Structures are given as structure tokens and as C-alpha cells.
Amino acid sequence: MIHFECDYTEGAHPKVLESLVATNMCQTTGYGNDEFCEKAREMIKSLCGNPVADVHFLVGGTQTNTTVIASLLRPYQGAVAVKTGHINGHETGAIEATGHKVIAAEGKNGKISAEEIEQIYNDHHSDCDHEHCVQPGLVYISFPTELGSIYYKKELEAISATCQRFGLPLFIDGARLGYGLTAADCDVDIKDIARYADIFYIGGTKQGALFGEAVIFKNKSLSRDFRYMIKQKGGLLAKGRLLGLQFAALLEDNLYFDLASHANRLALKIKDALVAKGVELTCPCSTNQQFALLSNEVVEKLSKDYSFSVSPSDKEGYSNVRICTSWATTEENVDKLISDLNKVL
Amino acid sequence: MIHFECDYTEGAHPKVLESLVATNMCQTTGYGNDEFCEKAREMIKSLCGNPVADVHFLVGGTQTNTTVIASLLRPYQGAVAVKTGHINGHETGAIEATGHKVIAAEGKNGKISAEEIEQIYNDHHSDCDHEHCVQPGLVYISFPTELGSIYYKKELEAISATCQRFGLPLFIDGARLGYGLTAADCDVDIKDIARYADIFYIGGTKQGALFGEAVIFKNKSLSRDFRYMIKQKGGLLAKGRLLGLQFAALLEDNLYFDLASHANRLALKIKDALVAKGVELTCPCSTNQQFALLSNEVVEKLSKDYSFSVSPSDKEGYSNVRICTSWATTEENVDKLISDLNKVL
Amino acid sequence: MIHFECDYTEGAHPKVLESLVATNMCQTTGYGNDEFCEKAREMIKSLCGNPVADVHFLVGGTQTNTTVIASLLRPYQGAVAVKTGHINGHETGAIEATGHKVIAAEGKNGKISAEEIEQIYNDHHSDCDHEHCVQPGLVYISFPTELGSIYYKKELEAISATCQRFGLPLFIDGARLGYGLTAADCDVDIKDIARYADIFYIGGTKQGALFGEAVIFKNKSLSRDFRYMIKQKGGLLAKGRLLGLQFAALLEDNLYFDLASHANRLALKIKDALVAKGVELTCPCSTNQQFALLSNEVVEKLSKDYSFSVSPSDKEGYSNVRICTSWATTEENVDKLISDLNKVL
Amino acid sequence: MIHFECDYTEGAHPKVLESLVATNMCQTTGYGNDEFCEKAREMIKSLCGNPVADVHFLVGGTQTNTTVIASLLRPYQGAVAVKTGHINGHETGAIEATGHKVIAAEGKNGKISAEEIEQIYNDHHSDCDHEHCVQPGLVYISFPTELGSIYYKKELEAISATCQRFGLPLFIDGARLGYGLTAADCDVDIKDIARYADIFYIGGTKQGALFGEAVIFKNKSLSRDFRYMIKQKGGLLAKGRLLGLQFAALLEDNLYFDLASHANRLALKIKDALVAKGVELTCPCSTNQQFALLSNEVVEKLSKDYSFSVSPSDKEGYSNVRICTSWATTEENVDKLISDLNKVL
């Protein structure tokens, strides 16, 4: 069985493991107050071009989203997000469990627009009974989105400007940030992300680390007492050093972005093969997740040797299939898949 | 200024006040453990035809919805409701504040269908990653709905059967129950409601009481330790007797239903006047709330003498207007409104 | 059966009821945005000598404590209170249900001291792992306390100064405020309370109203968006006018304080009778609640005609008894109780 | 600087790392549904002598405590724990953040007794207003305790029997389970723990793993839908395999217990040295944490070369010092510490 169902089927990039092994018996204090974390924080601040950023490390994405959002909102506020946003549908109500509604916008291709944000904000505040409704308190977007698409520069500019105008912090979920930033059609870089976002994170789990997400706050006024929040939400790793070590390894010599480029290149190979056979892509994109509409017969045949994420579609007899590559995907496996796709399509 | 903006612009029906005055200096124990509450509980059980029902009294609707829903759900479960449901949009995230997502269905005319409930349930449980999603834990409907419409017998039967099949408690918000049950086209009675619902309430606030909602659980297995919940959520009225006294007064000699009929009759008079002038009703119905599309010019003219709930509409130059009657609305005021409507339309 | 078990066994003072009856058919807008509430707010601001105060009305004490505290704290903060504080032991974990720990101090006679607050604050912040502990976020005291005692001027001054020094808002639970302020040994007035507290409330439920608590914030920066909080926590009464009307009636011609004085005078009569018979008072005080250690035999005899709050004591064969008077207690009933006490003691 | 301040200053035991490296490029499905986790689950069930146990893996202790407790309690229930329990004072209110009070008992030497549990339960249920108080919903103990002490067989038997009698699940925090079970004076084994506890966990973080806690439910009726809870609370590790792999490595050939024995032996060496010099131990015990009262002068001198946990003591001029050994502590470092202790004491 060859796995294409997600981007976390293997362990970590060998350089990450090497670093863990090499430092294993060094003694450090716990909870991220160690020199390895400090080094990684400095690398990240430099990469983002923001010397006053405040950097924290957490273990996983749901944990990060929950901790950041619960920290930013007042009790009666909600997080504005697109309907397909991870916090809206794939975190078992983690945001609601901290007391906050996700205010879902329709969006398009997995993206929310500045106009939608403005509409939600204005609808709320023009309602004479607005205190009977959840107040928009921040905007959450994912880069790339849950459907593999990316926001372009002018979209990010517009969203960021709208957020600033309304005093809504903009939080960018970067669980797959590298895959987005190295996409062929991407016209922003990490310094842009760091400028547009009030808070964002660099995902490690899906991009070469064993686990770990690095959260970057634009400045310390946004992250006041954030370590209390991490501890309370169960995310303060005792051996915090593991997070610092992994990010330091990934950010050295551009490794993080090289791994993402590799995954994107293989994903496009698969995309091209699908398109050549006339397969409909449900959200055409250039990152490591490709969503295609395949007949149930095709899915069944392929499922003997490959695993994908499969979900029902509106088209009779067809399913939505997500095919994922990652830093660890081999060219050999991709070629084998393409060859088999060509046989069954 | 004559008020038509909601059904709680006056105090209480005189019989309710008389009862409060007459018993004012009687001493009772607190928190609903008194003979007045006991009497009202017996009246309600008898009215519902359910001697094993468990009846509790709370002060208001949002409080009731929150306390009941928080009591029924496990932490990872959500409440299925139609998009326009009160808990989804008009309670400042009270449900989410107790940790639970409202799972919103599109619905039609303010109503959710049995098919939508089935779809939501099946979509959830057929997802191989269902533990990443909020589990449907109960179904919430309002009777009548927030748009004034009512569920018909076969709709309720289907919803109730679907809920039972999937083990989802059915909770009916009856903040305006009387207005629904006395509607001209209503084909169910309170005994039906008591049979279809696992939990429902008889609204007092909007139907002749100063305040108060009577929650009826089908049996005590559903309401285990419910008084702890009421206390924790701030709803255990110290002078609980006030709730028992009011419900006893309202349920005597059919007063509760007579008051609702009165309001419905006046609402239909207004509806007829609107329809005669070709005004579009956004959700035609036969209860005490009438929703109409009026030009902004008309709204402005009427607003000099009358107050309504007004909200933006999709039609350029028009607004959605809610006109509400209640047990306290006078025929005289309604006639005056109709006469003025005829002038400006 | 004559009730001395609490101060909410009757309805409301006749003047309160009269006001409700007189205004019953006046139409007003809902949720406290009416002229009656506005009038009461002005009376309260004037009474407190604070024209920039922000006044809100809620229904009950637990609701008020929860809404205020949840509004003031950040998610990782807790409320510092004495062990016997109402929020610590008698609200079914309402504060915790909003996510916050009650940080309980030992206290003495129901009172926390400025020194204890300072200790808690310093212990927290001197701990190098303070982010592993709940951060003190506000101080909650009751005036009078749950044991009937009152804070004296120099105690309040010290507590208030300590709170200000550490940036901790001081919240005074005034569910029985009048009974405290009219106590024989009380050396502060309501203007002092309004100056020492950042937020406090004037209790109506236990002092002549059917229900209702008036919350006073020192200024609007403390109460930002507080109406959202009230709505979310289920405390925004639809017919908010009922709260304004009751407070306006109670605050006219000093009625509120006269009623409290009456109750205190009767309580002292009972206290004197107990002391004369050598009964031990567990927390000697001069307000409307008297706590005495009575033998189980005495309790049993008295319980035939009187109801009290009884709880177990550490002394073998004895129970703690709370005897409560109120604005509604009659001299006749008190004299009868004293006569019977004299017989059985 | 030599670290004795906690038991998580190094990475993982080499065998754990070897296993991670060896399997790094194997593809598996995520979230713990892989063969490595399956293997570890089988090893644990066998070790516990309970084939119907349900085993789940989480990342850290606070996360585990929060997820388990939030899963077991109804909204109005609290967790009974000793005052010094980890959930009461060192998790930034994580339990309260899920809505539940920690009901703290005084305890002795870090241990709660069966009698205290009985008292708390009976006091609650004999209170006529018990619905105004948080209902005891489970009992939480740590083995060994936060002060290094262990419960003896007859204590555990009594606690377990009391819990069963009252229907309170018993949850044992085993963050340092191995250190407890291999203590010289320990008279229970892991099969006993598995029998006494309804839920307990085997701590990996502090005992040789990079991170990880294995939670064991006595049967599946206790763990219903627990994976939803883990996901919601942010603890469902994407690469769940890392947890299975580590536990499988630690539980092979008794490694887990051998490492704990090693740490205990070194801790006792330090203890003996302290006692020989007449140092007062604040909670004498035989596990890997030793708590001693040292003069501030001694602390200052030692702190040049060693790090400890230091907290204020009630004795003027003295501090409480915690000295921790672990699976990774070397005999050489311990001997050096003892030699230096002997010089400065």
C-alpha cells in the first residue's frame, strides 16, 4: 500500500532526526526556555524580517489554532472564517469548546474575500440588536487553504487592510505554509505573510518535522501572557527543546522550502496526468494537495494499491478524492501512481 | 409611539399580576420548592397528558436554551438547528459559550426537515475521520419558528421519528408556543408537542407573563440533576414562586391560549391589509409575527408613529420589517396601523 | 410554619408591586433600553455620587457574579475570594463553568484581608513557573459577608489600595448591601463602597424586590460590551423595565435602607435573646443573618414551628443554625420566636 | 551547570531514539491508527493483565488530565483531589477551563485518604441545598504524588472501594508511575494499579520517552467517543505512530521499570547524604524526587554548579528545594553533588 492520503505518513526529514540524536543527552531546562528554542526563535525572526516578533512553539495545528484564538477573543466574540476552514469543520469544535463561535463565510475555492469580511463586520454593527449576536473578533485564513488554493498578493493586501480598518487581528494558519509559499503561482514570500498577518504559524508537522508549529506574533502586545495560555490548553511541551531543535534543522539552508518545492513538483506531475485524462479538478491549484472527481469504479481499482482521502461528491457515481504529496514522497511512487492512473482512467 | 416591534412591550396580563399581589406576603421556601410551583407543575403535566413529565421553571428563553442544551450534550457534541434558529443567530453565542457548536442546516421558511437531519447525521457518521468533526447530539427546533411559520403534524412526526432512530433528543423551543398552537392552520395540539418532543418549553415571557419559561422533560431520565444545571447557569430564581404563580394563572381557564388567539387574529388583520396592497410577505404565516418587504420610504413614514423591527433586505430600496402583535395588543392600535398603512402604501 | 431560613420567603415590598401594577400597560422597548431603567440608572449614579458610573440590571446574584467575573478575566486568570465566599461554595461552580478558578483564601470571620491578597499576588508572581499557575485576575468580596460580618472602613481602604497597586479590579457582591450599610457598627456608606469598588452591585432580591441586582461599574472602560456578556449568559431580561421599575421604587425616599434597618433591628433582638441564654454565636455580627450553635434537641423542638438553615457543626450534638430576618419579617413573629427560644433553651 | 530541577532535562533513552530512526520512512496512517500503536496497546493490555482495557496515547500530562477529566464529568461536577495535586495548582486552571471545579482536600504528605473522600461525598449529599454546590464527580490521585510519596496497598484498596461505593471513577495520574512502582517500599504492582483505577496513565515524558502518556481505561464503557475528546482538546497527534513506537520501545524487556529503578537508587543516595547531615526532608520518600529544607546560603552556594527547583519555605532563612533524578541521571553527577553537599552543609 502506497500512501497519498495525507502529508504526515512518515516520520521526519533525516536532518531533523540527526539533530535530535546529536543533542539527545544535553541537559536543558524545560518548557521551551532553552538555547535550542532560542536559536530557532532568532532564525525565525530573521527569516520574517521582524526583530520584534514574539515566537512560540506548539505541538500541533488544532492546539495552535485553539490556543491562539482563545487568547485573542473576548468571551462574546467569534472567529470569522471561510466555511471550509479547518477550525470550522475539522477540529471537533475545539474553538467552540473554548466558548467561541466560528462565524462562517461562504467563500470561494476555499478562500474568504475582503468584501465578505467587510459585509460580516458591517452587518453585525449595523444591527440595532447587535449585542444579541456574536461579535466578529478576528479573521482566520489558511495559507494555503484546506482546498490547496493560495491567496494572491492583492487578496492578502485587501484582507489585511480590511482587518486593520476594523481592528480585527488577522491570524493565518500556516500548517502547510511552505507548500503555499513555494507554489508556482505564489506572488508573496514569508516576509509578506509576516507583514500581512498579526499572527501566523509555520507548520512543521506536515513539512518535515516529527511535529511542531511555530507561532509568530507581530509584536509582544498581541502575545501578552501567551505562555499561560499554552500551558492551560495542554500545549506546553515539557521537553520544549524538541521543537526548537526541529525548526532550527528545517530552517537551515532553506531545507524547509526545498522540501515543500519537492512535494509541489510531484503534485503537479499527478495533476498534469489527471488533466490529460480529462479528470475534473474540484479546486485547481498548484500546491501539494490535489482534489479530483473520480468515478467510484476508478477509486475502487486504485484503492488496492494506494490510499487517498475519499469523500462523497454531489455527482452520482463519483467521489471526491484528495491526493497528497509531501516532503517524503518519492518520484518512484508518483510515477507508479501515474502509470496506474493511466491504466484505469 | 405605538409598539409593534416585539411581543414583550407591556408587563403581564392582569390576572397574573392579581395573583402576585394576592399571594405577596405568603411565606414560602425558595428556588421553586414551593406549593405554587408544585400546583403549576401538576397543571402542566395534566395539560400535556404526561404524568411522568418533569417540569422546571426558568426566567428567560436564552437561559432556557443554554441550560437545556448544555445539560444534554457531551463535550464533543453539537446542536443541530436551522440557520435562522434563535440559538444560531440571536443569543450572542450562548450555546458556544458552554462549549458546543450549533450545526446549522439551510432549512426552508425557518424550518428544518427530517431529511436534512438524516443527511447531517449520516454525513457525520459515514466520514472515516468523524472524530475530527462535531458529533450531532440533539435537534433543536422552534414552534412556531423565528419566521412565524409552524411545523405541520406530518413534519413533526417525521422529525421526531428521525431523531428517535438516531438517538438524538428533540428539543422544541416554545418561547411562542401558544401563538403556534392557536394558529388557524395548526394541526397539532400541546399533547402532540409533548409526545414528539423529548424536551420542550411553554413560553411565558412573550405570552402574558412578566417573565418565565416552563421546561417539560418527557421523563426524569432526561432531566437528571437538572437543578444543578439551572443553578450553575444562573437561572435558579430565589423567589421561584413567582414562576409557579404566573404559570398557574395563565393556564387557568385556557387563558394562555385565548391570549395567543387574540394576538394571532390581530396579526392576520394586518397581514390581510398588507396583502390587499400587494405587499410581499417574506415568510407567509398565520401567527403573531408578520414579516413584510416594505419600501424604505414607507418604513420612514410609518416610523413616526409606530416602532417595528427593521433589517436590511436584498431588494434595493426595501427593508424587511417584522410586525408583532401580542396578548396585549389592542384592536384600536391595529386598526389605526392598518388605516395608516393604507394611506402610505 | 414561620420562615426564618432566608431573606427571600415573601414577594416584594408593596411599593414595588404598586409600581409594577401602575405601569403595567405602558409600552416600552425591551432589554433595559426604556425610560424606567434610565430613571433608575440616574438615581443610582446620583446615590453613588458618580456621574460617570455605568449601571446595568440583572435578575439574580449568581448570574451577576458569573457575568461580571467572566467579563473581567482573561482565560488564564482566576478570582481571588475568601473560602466562604458565595462564588466559591454556593453557585454550583458557575465561575468555573466560565473557565475560571476561584483562588480561595483562608480569611477570618468570612473576610479576606489586604495582606492575604498581597500574599497570593506575590506568591504567584515570584514563582519562576508562574505560567503553570492560575494568575490572580480580580478580587471578589461580599458586603456584608456570607457570615453576616461587615468590612470596616480601614479594611476596605487597605483592600482597595492593594487591588489598585496590583492592577486587580475589586468586585463587591452587594446581594445584601443594604443590610450591611445600615448595620449599627458600619462606618462606611454607599458612596464609600462606590469609591472602593471598581464594580459592585446593589442587591434587590433579598431586600424588597421580586428580583433584581443593579451592577455599578466605576466607569465605562470597565464595562465595555457588557450587554453582550449579559445576553450571552442568559441575564438580559426581555422586559427589562421590571428591573428599572423596582429599583426606582426601592430607592425612593430611602425605602431600600429603611427596610434593611428594620431587618437588622429584628435580627439584633434575636441575637440579644440568644446571647442572654449563653448561646454561642459562630460569627457575631450586627446584620440580618445570625449564626448560632444550638443543640440538636433545641433545633428539633424549634423546627416544629420555625424553619431555619441548619448545617452540621464540629461540636458533637450541636448544629449550626442560620436565622435570617428580612424587610418582610414581622415584629410579632420575632417576639414569638424569642419567647419560644426562651422556653427551650 | 548540572541539572537536578526536573526529570525531563534530556531527550529520550537511546533505544527509543533508535526505534524512531529505524522506522522513520515507513508509511502509516495518522492519528494513532497504525500498527506501531496497535502493538504498544497490546503490550500495555498484557502488562496490565486486562484484555478489555482501552488504551489511548496523548502527548503530555496536563493534556491527559484535562482530556480525561472533561470526558468523565457532567457540567456541574468537579474532580476531588488533594490540595497539592497537579491539577489543582500546576496546570494554569486547565480543568477549570473546561468548566469544572477542583474540589481540594487537605490531605497529608501529598495524599488524600478514603476518609476524606467519604467526607466530601457525604457533606455534599447531606446538604439540603446540594444543588447549589459542585457535585463530586470523580477522584484524582497521583502515583507517586507530587511530593514523591506513594500510596500503599491498603490505602489504594480503601480509596478504590470508597470510589466504587459512591460511583466515583478513580483516575490515577501516572506521569511518574514507574518511579512509584519501583520504589523500595512500594507494595503494589502495575496490575494492582490497573485494578484499583478506573482510568490511569503510564507516563512516558518523565521516564525515558521524548514525550507521551498512555491512558488506560478499564473498559470501553468508560472511554466512549474518547477520540473525539482527544481531537477537540488538541491532543490527537498527527503522527500518532511516534507514541506507539516509544511505548513499545520502553516496555520491551522491562526497560521502563529498570530506568525508574536507576533513578530511585540515585535519589536515595542523595537522600542518605542529606539525612546524614541532619537536613530536614519535608516529605520523606523513596522515589526520584527528594524535597529538602536547605538554608538560603547553602542554596546559593550550590546554585553555582547545580540547578534545582527552589520555592519559599515558612522557616526564616530557609528554602524548599526539590532535587530530581531521572532515567538519564549519571552516577558521576550524583557523586559530585553529594561531595559538594558535604562541603557546604
CSV table of N, CA and C in Angstrom, one decimal, chain A residues 56-73 87 91 94-95 98 100 138 171 199 215 217 222 225-236, chain C residues 74-76, chain D residues 232-234:
chain,number,residue,atom,x,y,z
A,56,HIS,N,6.6,31.5,19.5
A,56,HIS,CA,6.3,30.4,20.5
A,56,HIS,C,6.1,29.1,19.7
A,57,PHE,N,6.4,28.0,20.3
A,57,PHE,CA,6.3,26.7,19.7
A,57,PHE,C,5.3,25.8,20.3
A,58,LEU,N,4.4,25.2,19.5
A,58,LEU,CA,3.4,24.3,19.9
A,58,LEU,C,3.5,23.0,19.2
A,59,VAL,N,2.8,22.0,19.6
A,59,VAL,CA,2.9,20.7,19.1
A,59,VAL,C,2.2,20.4,17.8
A,60,GLY,N,0.9,20.8,17.8
A,60,GLY,CA,0.1,20.5,16.6
A,60,GLY,C,-0.9,21.7,16.2
A,61,GLY,N,-1.5,21.5,15.1
A,61,GLY,CA,-2.3,22.5,14.5
A,61,GLY,C,-3.6,22.9,15.2
A,62,THR,N,-4.4,21.9,15.6
A,62,THR,CA,-5.6,22.2,16.3
A,62,THR,C,-5.3,22.9,17.6
A,63,GLN,N,-4.3,22.4,18.3
A,63,GLN,CA,-3.8,23.0,19.5
A,63,GLN,C,-3.4,24.5,19.3
A,64,THR,N,-2.7,24.7,18.2
A,64,THR,CA,-2.3,26.1,17.9
A,64,THR,C,-3.4,27.0,17.6
A,65,ASN,N,-4.3,26.5,16.8
A,65,ASN,CA,-5.5,27.3,16.4
A,65,ASN,C,-6.3,27.7,17.7
A,66,THR,N,-6.5,26.7,18.5
A,66,THR,CA,-7.4,26.9,19.7
A,66,THR,C,-6.7,27.8,20.6
A,67,THR,N,-5.4,27.6,20.9
A,67,THR,CA,-4.7,28.4,21.9
A,67,THR,C,-4.7,29.9,21.4
A,68,VAL,N,-4.3,30.1,20.2
A,68,VAL,CA,-4.2,31.5,19.7
A,68,VAL,C,-5.6,32.2,19.7
A,69,ILE,N,-6.6,31.5,19.2
A,69,ILE,CA,-7.9,32.1,19.1
A,69,ILE,C,-8.5,32.4,20.4
A,70,ALA,N,-8.4,31.4,21.3
A,70,ALA,CA,-8.9,31.6,22.7
A,70,ALA,C,-8.2,32.8,23.4
A,71,SER,N,-6.9,33.0,23.0
A,71,SER,CA,-6.2,34.1,23.6
A,71,SER,C,-6.6,35.4,23.1
A,72,LEU,N,-7.0,35.5,21.9
A,72,LEU,CA,-7.3,36.8,21.2
A,72,LEU,C,-8.7,37.3,21.5
A,73,LEU,N,-9.6,36.4,21.6
A,73,LEU,CA,-11.0,36.9,21.7
A,73,LEU,C,-11.5,37.2,23.1
A,87,ILE,N,-10.8,25.2,11.2
A,87,ILE,CA,-11.4,25.4,12.5
A,87,ILE,C,-12.9,25.2,12.4
A,91,GLU,N,-12.0,20.2,13.5
A,91,GLU,CA,-11.3,20.2,14.8
A,91,GLU,C,-12.3,19.9,15.9
A,94,ALA,N,-13.2,22.5,18.5
A,94,ALA,CA,-12.2,22.9,19.5
A,94,ALA,C,-12.4,24.4,19.9
A,95,ILE,N,-12.7,25.2,18.8
A,95,ILE,CA,-12.9,26.6,19.1
A,95,ILE,C,-14.1,26.9,19.9
A,98,THR,N,-13.8,26.3,23.6
A,98,THR,CA,-13.3,27.4,24.4
A,98,THR,C,-14.3,28.6,24.5
A,100,HIS,N,-16.2,30.0,21.9
A,100,HIS,CA,-16.4,31.0,20.8
A,100,HIS,C,-17.0,30.4,19.5
A,138,LEU,N,-11.9,38.3,15.2
A,138,LEU,CA,-10.7,38.2,14.5
A,138,LEU,C,-11.0,37.5,13.2
A,171,PHE,N,-5.3,36.2,11.6
A,171,PHE,CA,-4.5,35.1,12.0
A,171,PHE,C,-4.4,34.1,10.8
A,199,ILE,N,-0.8,37.4,13.4
A,199,ILE,CA,-0.3,36.2,14.0
A,199,ILE,C,-0.4,35.2,12.9
A,215,VAL,N,4.6,29.6,16.1
A,215,VAL,CA,3.6,30.7,16.1
A,215,VAL,C,4.4,32.0,16.2
A,217,PHE,N,3.9,36.1,16.6
A,217,PHE,CA,3.1,37.3,16.8
A,217,PHE,C,3.9,38.5,16.3
A,222,LEU,N,0.5,41.6,21.3
A,222,LEU,CA,-0.5,40.6,20.9
A,222,LEU,C,-0.4,39.3,21.7
A,225,ASP,N,1.2,37.3,28.0
A,225,ASP,CA,0.8,36.1,28.8
A,225,ASP,C,0.5,34.9,28.0
A,226,PHE,N,1.0,34.8,26.8
A,226,PHE,CA,0.6,33.7,25.9
A,226,PHE,C,1.1,32.3,26.5
A,227,ARG,N,2.2,32.3,27.2
A,227,ARG,CA,2.7,31.0,27.8
A,227,ARG,C,1.7,30.5,28.8
A,228,TYR,N,1.0,31.3,29.5
A,228,TYR,CA,-0.1,30.8,30.4
A,228,TYR,C,-1.2,30.1,29.5
A,229,MET,N,-1.5,30.7,28.4
A,229,MET,CA,-2.5,30.1,27.5
A,229,MET,C,-2.0,28.7,27.0
A,230,ILE,N,-0.8,28.7,26.6
A,230,ILE,CA,-0.2,27.4,26.1
A,230,ILE,C,-0.3,26.3,27.2
A,231,LYS,N,0.1,26.7,28.3
A,231,LYS,CA,0.1,25.7,29.4
A,231,LYS,C,-1.3,25.2,29.7
A,232,GLN,N,-2.2,26.2,29.8
A,232,GLN,CA,-3.6,25.8,30.1
A,232,GLN,C,-4.2,24.9,29.1
A,233,LYS,N,-3.9,25.2,27.8
A,233,LYS,CA,-4.5,24.4,26.8
A,233,LYS,C,-3.7,23.1,26.5
A,234,GLY,N,-2.8,22.8,27.4
A,234,GLY,CA,-2.1,21.5,27.3
A,234,GLY,C,-1.0,21.4,26.2
A,235,GLY,N,-0.6,22.6,25.8
A,235,GLY,CA,0.4,22.6,24.7
A,235,GLY,C,1.8,22.9,25.0
A,236,LEU,N,2.1,23.1,26.3
A,236,LEU,CA,3.5,23.5,26.7
A,236,LEU,C,4.3,22.2,26.9
C,74,ARG,N,-9.1,37.4,31.9
C,74,ARG,CA,-8.6,36.7,30.7
C,74,ARG,C,-8.6,35.2,31.0
C,75,PRO,N,-8.6,34.4,30.0
C,75,PRO,CA,-8.8,33.0,30.2
C,75,PRO,C,-8.0,32.3,31.3
C,76,TYR,N,-6.8,32.7,31.5
C,76,TYR,CA,-5.9,32.0,32.5
C,76,TYR,C,-5.9,32.7,33.8
D,232,GLN,N,-10.6,17.2,20.1
D,232,GLN,CA,-11.1,18.5,20.5
D,232,GLN,C,-10.1,19.3,21.4
D,233,LYS,N,-9.5,18.5,22.3
D,233,LYS,CA,-8.6,19.2,23.2
D,233,LYS,C,-7.1,19.3,22.6
D,234,GLY,N,-7.0,19.1,21.4
D,234,GLY,CA,-5.7,19.3,20.7
D,234,GLY,C,-4.6,18.3,20.9
